[in-house]
Coordinates of C-alpha atoms in Angstrom, one line a residue:
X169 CA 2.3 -0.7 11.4
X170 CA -0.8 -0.1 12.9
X171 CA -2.1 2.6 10.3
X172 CA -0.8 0.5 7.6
X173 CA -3.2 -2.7 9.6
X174 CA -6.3 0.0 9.8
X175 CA -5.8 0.4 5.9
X176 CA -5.8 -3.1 4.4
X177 CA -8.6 -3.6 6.7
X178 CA -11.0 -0.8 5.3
X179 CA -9.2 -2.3 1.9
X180 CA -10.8 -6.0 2.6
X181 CA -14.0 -4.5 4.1
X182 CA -14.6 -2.8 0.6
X183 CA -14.1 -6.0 -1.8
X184 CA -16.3 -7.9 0.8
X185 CA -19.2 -5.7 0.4
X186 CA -18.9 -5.0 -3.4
X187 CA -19.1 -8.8 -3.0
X188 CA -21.9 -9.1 -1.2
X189 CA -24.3 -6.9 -3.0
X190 CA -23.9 -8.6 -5.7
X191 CA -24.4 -12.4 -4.3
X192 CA -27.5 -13.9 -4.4
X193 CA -28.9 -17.5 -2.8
X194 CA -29.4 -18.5 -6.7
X195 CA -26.7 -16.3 -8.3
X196 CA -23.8 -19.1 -10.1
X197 CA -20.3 -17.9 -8.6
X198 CA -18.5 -16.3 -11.8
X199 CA -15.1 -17.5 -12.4
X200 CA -13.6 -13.9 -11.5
X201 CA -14.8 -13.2 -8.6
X202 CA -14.8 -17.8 -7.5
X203 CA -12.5 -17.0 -4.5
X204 CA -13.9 -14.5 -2.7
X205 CA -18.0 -15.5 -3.8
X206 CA -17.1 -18.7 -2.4
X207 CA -15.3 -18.1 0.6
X208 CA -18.8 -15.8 1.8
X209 CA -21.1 -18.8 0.4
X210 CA -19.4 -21.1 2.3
X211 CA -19.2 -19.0 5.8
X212 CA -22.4 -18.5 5.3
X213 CA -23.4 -22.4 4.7
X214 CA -20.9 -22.7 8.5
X215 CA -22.1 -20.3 10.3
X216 CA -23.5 -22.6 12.9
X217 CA -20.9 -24.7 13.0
X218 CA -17.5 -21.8 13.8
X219 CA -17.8 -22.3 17.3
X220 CA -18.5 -18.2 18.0
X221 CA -15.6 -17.1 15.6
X222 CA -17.2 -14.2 13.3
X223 CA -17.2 -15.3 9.8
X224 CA -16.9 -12.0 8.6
X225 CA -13.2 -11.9 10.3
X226 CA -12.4 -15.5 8.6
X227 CA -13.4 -14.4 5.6
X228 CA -11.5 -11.4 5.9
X229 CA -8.2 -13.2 7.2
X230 CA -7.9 -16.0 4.6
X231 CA -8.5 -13.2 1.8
X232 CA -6.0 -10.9 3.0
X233 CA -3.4 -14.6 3.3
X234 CA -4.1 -15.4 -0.2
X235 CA -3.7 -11.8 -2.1
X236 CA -1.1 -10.4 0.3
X237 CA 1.4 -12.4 2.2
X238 CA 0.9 -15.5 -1.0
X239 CA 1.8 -13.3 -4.1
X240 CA 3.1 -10.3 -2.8
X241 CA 6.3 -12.7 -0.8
X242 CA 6.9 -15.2 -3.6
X243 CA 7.2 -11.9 -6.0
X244 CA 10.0 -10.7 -3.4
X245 CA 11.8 -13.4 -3.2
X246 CA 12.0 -13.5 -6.5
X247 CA 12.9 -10.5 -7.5
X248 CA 16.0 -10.4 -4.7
X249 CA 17.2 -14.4 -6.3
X250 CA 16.8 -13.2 -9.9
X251 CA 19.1 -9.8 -9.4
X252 CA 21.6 -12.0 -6.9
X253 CA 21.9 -14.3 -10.0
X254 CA 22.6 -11.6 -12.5
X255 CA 25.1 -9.9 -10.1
X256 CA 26.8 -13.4 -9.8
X257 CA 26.7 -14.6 -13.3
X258 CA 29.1 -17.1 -12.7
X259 CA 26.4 -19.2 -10.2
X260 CA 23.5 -18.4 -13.0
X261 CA 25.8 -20.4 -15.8
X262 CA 26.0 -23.3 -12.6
X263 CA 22.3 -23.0 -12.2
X264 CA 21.8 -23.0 -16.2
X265 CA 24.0 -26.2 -16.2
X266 CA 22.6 -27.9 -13.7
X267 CA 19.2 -27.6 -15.5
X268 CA 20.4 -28.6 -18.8
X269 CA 21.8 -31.5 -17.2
X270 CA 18.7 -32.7 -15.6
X271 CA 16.4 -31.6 -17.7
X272 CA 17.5 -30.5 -21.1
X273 CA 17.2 -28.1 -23.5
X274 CA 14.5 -30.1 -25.8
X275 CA 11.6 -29.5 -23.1
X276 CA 10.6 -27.2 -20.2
X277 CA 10.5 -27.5 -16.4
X278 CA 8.0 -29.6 -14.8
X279 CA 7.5 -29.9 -11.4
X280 CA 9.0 -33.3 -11.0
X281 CA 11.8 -32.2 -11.8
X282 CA 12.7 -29.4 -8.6
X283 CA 13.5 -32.7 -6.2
X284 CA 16.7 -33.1 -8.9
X285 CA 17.8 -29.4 -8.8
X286 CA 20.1 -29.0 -5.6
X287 CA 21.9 -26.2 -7.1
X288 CA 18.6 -24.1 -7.1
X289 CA 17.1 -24.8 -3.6
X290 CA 20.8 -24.2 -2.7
X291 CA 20.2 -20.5 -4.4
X292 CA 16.6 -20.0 -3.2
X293 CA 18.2 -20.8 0.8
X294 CA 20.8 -18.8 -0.1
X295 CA 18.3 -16.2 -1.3
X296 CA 16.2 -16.1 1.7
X297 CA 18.8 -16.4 4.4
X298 CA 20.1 -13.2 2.9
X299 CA 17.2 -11.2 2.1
X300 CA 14.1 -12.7 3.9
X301 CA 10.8 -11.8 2.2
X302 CA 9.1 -10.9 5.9
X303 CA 11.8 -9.9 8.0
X304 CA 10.4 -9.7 11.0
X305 CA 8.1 -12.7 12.1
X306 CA 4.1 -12.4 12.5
X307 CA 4.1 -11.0 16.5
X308 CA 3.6 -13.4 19.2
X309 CA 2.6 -13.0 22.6
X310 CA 4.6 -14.1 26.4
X311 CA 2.0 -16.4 28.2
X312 CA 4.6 -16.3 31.1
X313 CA 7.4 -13.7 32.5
X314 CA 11.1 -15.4 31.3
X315 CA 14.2 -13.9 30.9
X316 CA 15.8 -14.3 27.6
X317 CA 19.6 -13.3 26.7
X318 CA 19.2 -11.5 30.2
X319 CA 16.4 -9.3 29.7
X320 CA 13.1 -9.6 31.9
X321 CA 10.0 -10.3 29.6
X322 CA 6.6 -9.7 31.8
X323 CA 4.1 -11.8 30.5
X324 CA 1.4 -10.6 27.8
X325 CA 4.5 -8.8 25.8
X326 CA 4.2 -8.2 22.5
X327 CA 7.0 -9.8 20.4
X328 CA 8.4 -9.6 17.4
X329 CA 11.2 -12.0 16.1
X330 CA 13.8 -10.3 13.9
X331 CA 14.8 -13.5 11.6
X332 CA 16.9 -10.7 9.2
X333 CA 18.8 -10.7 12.2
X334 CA 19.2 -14.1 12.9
X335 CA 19.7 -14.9 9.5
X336 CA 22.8 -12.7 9.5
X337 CA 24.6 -13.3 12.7
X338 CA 28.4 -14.0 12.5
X339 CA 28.4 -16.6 15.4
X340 CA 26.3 -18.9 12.7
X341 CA 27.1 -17.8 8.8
X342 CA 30.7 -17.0 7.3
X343 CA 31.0 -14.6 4.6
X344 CA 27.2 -13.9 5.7
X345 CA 26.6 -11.2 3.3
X346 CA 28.2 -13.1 0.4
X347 CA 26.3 -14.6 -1.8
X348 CA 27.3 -18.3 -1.8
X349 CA 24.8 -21.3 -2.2
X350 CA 27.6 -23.6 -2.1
X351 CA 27.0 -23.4 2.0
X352 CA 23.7 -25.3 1.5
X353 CA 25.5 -28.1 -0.3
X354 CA 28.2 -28.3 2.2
X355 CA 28.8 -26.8 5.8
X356 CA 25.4 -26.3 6.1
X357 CA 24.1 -28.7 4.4
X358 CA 21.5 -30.1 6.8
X359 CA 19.5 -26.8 7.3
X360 CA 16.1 -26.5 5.2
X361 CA 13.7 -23.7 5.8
X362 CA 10.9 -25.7 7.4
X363 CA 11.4 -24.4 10.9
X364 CA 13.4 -27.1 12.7
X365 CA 16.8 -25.3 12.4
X366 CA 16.4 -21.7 14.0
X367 CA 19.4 -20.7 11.6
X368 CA 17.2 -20.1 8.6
X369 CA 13.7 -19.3 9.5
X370 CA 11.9 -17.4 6.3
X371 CA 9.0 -18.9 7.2
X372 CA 8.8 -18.9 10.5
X373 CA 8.7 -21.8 13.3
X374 CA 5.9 -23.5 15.5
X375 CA 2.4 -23.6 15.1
X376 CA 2.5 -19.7 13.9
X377 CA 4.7 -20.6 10.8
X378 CA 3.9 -19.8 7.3
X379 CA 0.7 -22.0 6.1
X380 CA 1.2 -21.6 2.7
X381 CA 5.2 -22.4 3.0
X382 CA 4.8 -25.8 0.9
X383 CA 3.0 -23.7 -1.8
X384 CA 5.3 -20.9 -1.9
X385 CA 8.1 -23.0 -1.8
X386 CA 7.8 -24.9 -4.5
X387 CA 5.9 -22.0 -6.3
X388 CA 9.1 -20.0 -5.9
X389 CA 11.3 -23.2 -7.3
X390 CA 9.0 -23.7 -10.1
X391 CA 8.9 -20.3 -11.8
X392 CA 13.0 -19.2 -11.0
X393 CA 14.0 -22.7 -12.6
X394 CA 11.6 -21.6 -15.8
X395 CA 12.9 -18.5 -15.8
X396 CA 16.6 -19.4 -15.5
X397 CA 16.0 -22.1 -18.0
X398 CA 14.1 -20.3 -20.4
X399 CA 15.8 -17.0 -20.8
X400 CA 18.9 -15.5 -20.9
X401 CA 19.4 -12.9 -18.4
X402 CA 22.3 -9.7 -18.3
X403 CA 22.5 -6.7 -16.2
X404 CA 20.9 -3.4 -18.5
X405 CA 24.4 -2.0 -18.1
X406 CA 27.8 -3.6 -16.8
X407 CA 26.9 -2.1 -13.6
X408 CA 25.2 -4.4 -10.5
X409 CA 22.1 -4.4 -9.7
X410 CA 21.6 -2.4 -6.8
X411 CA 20.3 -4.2 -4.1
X412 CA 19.6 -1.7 -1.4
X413 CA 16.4 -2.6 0.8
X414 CA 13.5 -0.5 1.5
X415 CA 11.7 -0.3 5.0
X416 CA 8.6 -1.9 5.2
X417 CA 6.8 -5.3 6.8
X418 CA 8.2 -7.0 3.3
X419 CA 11.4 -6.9 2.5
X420 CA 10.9 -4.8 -1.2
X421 CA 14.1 -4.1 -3.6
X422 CA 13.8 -0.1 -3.4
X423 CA 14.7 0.1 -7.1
X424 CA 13.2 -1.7 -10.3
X425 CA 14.8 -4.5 -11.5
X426 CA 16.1 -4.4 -15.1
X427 CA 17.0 -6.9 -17.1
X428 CA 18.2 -8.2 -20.8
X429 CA 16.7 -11.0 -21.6
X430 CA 16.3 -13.5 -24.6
X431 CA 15.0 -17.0 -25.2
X432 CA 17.7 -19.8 -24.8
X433 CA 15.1 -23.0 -25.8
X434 CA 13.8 -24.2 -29.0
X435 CA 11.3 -22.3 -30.8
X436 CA 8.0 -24.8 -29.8
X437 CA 8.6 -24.8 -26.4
X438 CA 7.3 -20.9 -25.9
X439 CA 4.1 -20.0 -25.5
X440 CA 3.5 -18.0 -29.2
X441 CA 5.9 -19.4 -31.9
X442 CA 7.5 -16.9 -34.0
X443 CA 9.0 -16.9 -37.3
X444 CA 11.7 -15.0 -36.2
X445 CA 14.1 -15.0 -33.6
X446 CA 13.4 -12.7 -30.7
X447 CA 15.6 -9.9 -29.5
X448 CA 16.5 -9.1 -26.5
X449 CA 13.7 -7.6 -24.6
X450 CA 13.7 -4.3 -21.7
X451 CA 11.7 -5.4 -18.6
X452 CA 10.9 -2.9 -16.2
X453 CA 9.5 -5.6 -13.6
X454 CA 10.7 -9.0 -14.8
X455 CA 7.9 -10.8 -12.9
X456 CA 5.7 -8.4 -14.0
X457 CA 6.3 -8.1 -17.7
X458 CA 7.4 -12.2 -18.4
X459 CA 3.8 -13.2 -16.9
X460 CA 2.2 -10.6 -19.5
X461 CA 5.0 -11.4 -22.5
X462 CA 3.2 -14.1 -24.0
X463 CA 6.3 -13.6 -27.1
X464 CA 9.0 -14.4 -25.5
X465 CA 7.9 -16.6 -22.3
X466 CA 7.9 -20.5 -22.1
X467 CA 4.9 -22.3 -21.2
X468 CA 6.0 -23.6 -18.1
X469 CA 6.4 -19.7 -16.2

């Protein structure tokens, strides 16, 4: 963990001064490079005002929150929901359904429409509680010696939260490596994911939780309904996806996903119309290849 820290830092420090060499006090910030040009404009505008913090280290931390933990824990989580769906095709038909129903095959998802789909922030739960995105929690530090569970903790420990863990003990979940969404919409019914239940913590708890959780929350509802309602999805063979995890500070599928897919919506509401139908189409990466497959992806995804 600590190599793999040392890394992404000299990673960060290397985009920061390409950055910098090429900002000047009269140079306009080009639309590629508007995040990171602005972020170092701006720290430079505050650098009176950040009370002794080094700007270079904020600059450095809210770059390595948007690129990493954003994109790279919304595309796990949905990689793991999209091959527990197709393993479970029986709950993708319910999740198809319950999109039709409320939204309809004659146009695409918007987001006004996630508060209506139950079904699918019962998946997504059911998605996280089994295969959390960050498995273990972002550490945290004892201010005090306590004992927990009847172990002595000296103060100024190091600790990490194991919510994988948590998130399958057999004193809390039934049938807790089942796949079964349903639980959100009945015996567990009151438990969201925003840190007041300690049942179900993907994003953490407390003032250390996940910023971005209201973003990649309804980022991760957004794109699985438009992809679920969009496109038809099969296993490559009549095998199951594997679902085997690899080590790691995310929670990574160790094998590619692949997918069959097709369109299931009328013609206009895809990005490119085509003259003729589609057919089905080999991803390697689904998340991957439907963000670059202009032919075959609706406009909402």
């Amino acid at each position: 963990m600590k190599k793999t820290a040392k890394d992404i830092d000299i990673v960060i420090d290397l985009l920061l001064e390409e950055h910098k060499k090429k900002m000047t006090k009269s140079q306009v910030v080009d639309s590629n490079d508007q995040v990171i040009t602005a972020l170092l404009f701006r720290a430079k505008e505050l650098k009176e005002d950040l009370h002794g913090f080094n700007t270079t280290d904020i600059v450095k931390g809210t770059c390595l929150a948007i690129f990493a933990a954003a994109t790279d824990t919304t595309t796990v989580t949905l990689t793991w929901a999209l091959s527990l769906l197709v393993n479970n095709p029986l709950i993708l038909t319910k999740a198809q359904q319950e999109l039709e129903n409320r939204v309809g095959r004659n146009t695409k998802v918007e987001e006004s429409d996630l508060k209506d789909l139950v079904y699918l922030q019962a998946i997504i739960k059911e998605a996280m509680r089994l295969y959390p995105a960050a498995p273990l929690l972002v550490p945290h530090e004892s201010t005090e010696e306590c004992i927990v569970g009847g172990y002595t903790i000296p103060k100024g420990t190091r600790l990490l939260v194991n919510i994988w863990k948590i998130q399958h003990d057999p004193q809390i979940w039934t049938d807790l490596f089942e796949f079964q969404p349903e639980r959100f919409l009945t015996s567990k019914k009151e438990i969201d994911v925003k840190g007041q239940q300690f049942e179900l913590l993907p994003f953490g708890s407390g003032r250390r939780m996940c910023l971005g959780m209201s973003f990649g929350l309804e980022a991760v509802q957004f794109i699985l309904a438009s992809i679920i309602h969009g496109l038809e999805l099969q296993n490559m063979s009549n095998d199951h996806t594997d679902m085997t995890e690899s080590p790691g500070l995310t929670n990574h599928k160790a094998t590619p996903l692949e997918l069959l897919v097709a369109p299931r919506l009328l013609p206009h509401l895809y990005a490119v119309c085509l003259a003729r139908p589609l057919p089905p189409l080999h991803l390697q990466h689904p998340l991957v290849c439907l963000s670059s497959t202009t032919a075959s992806l609706p406009q909402a995804i």
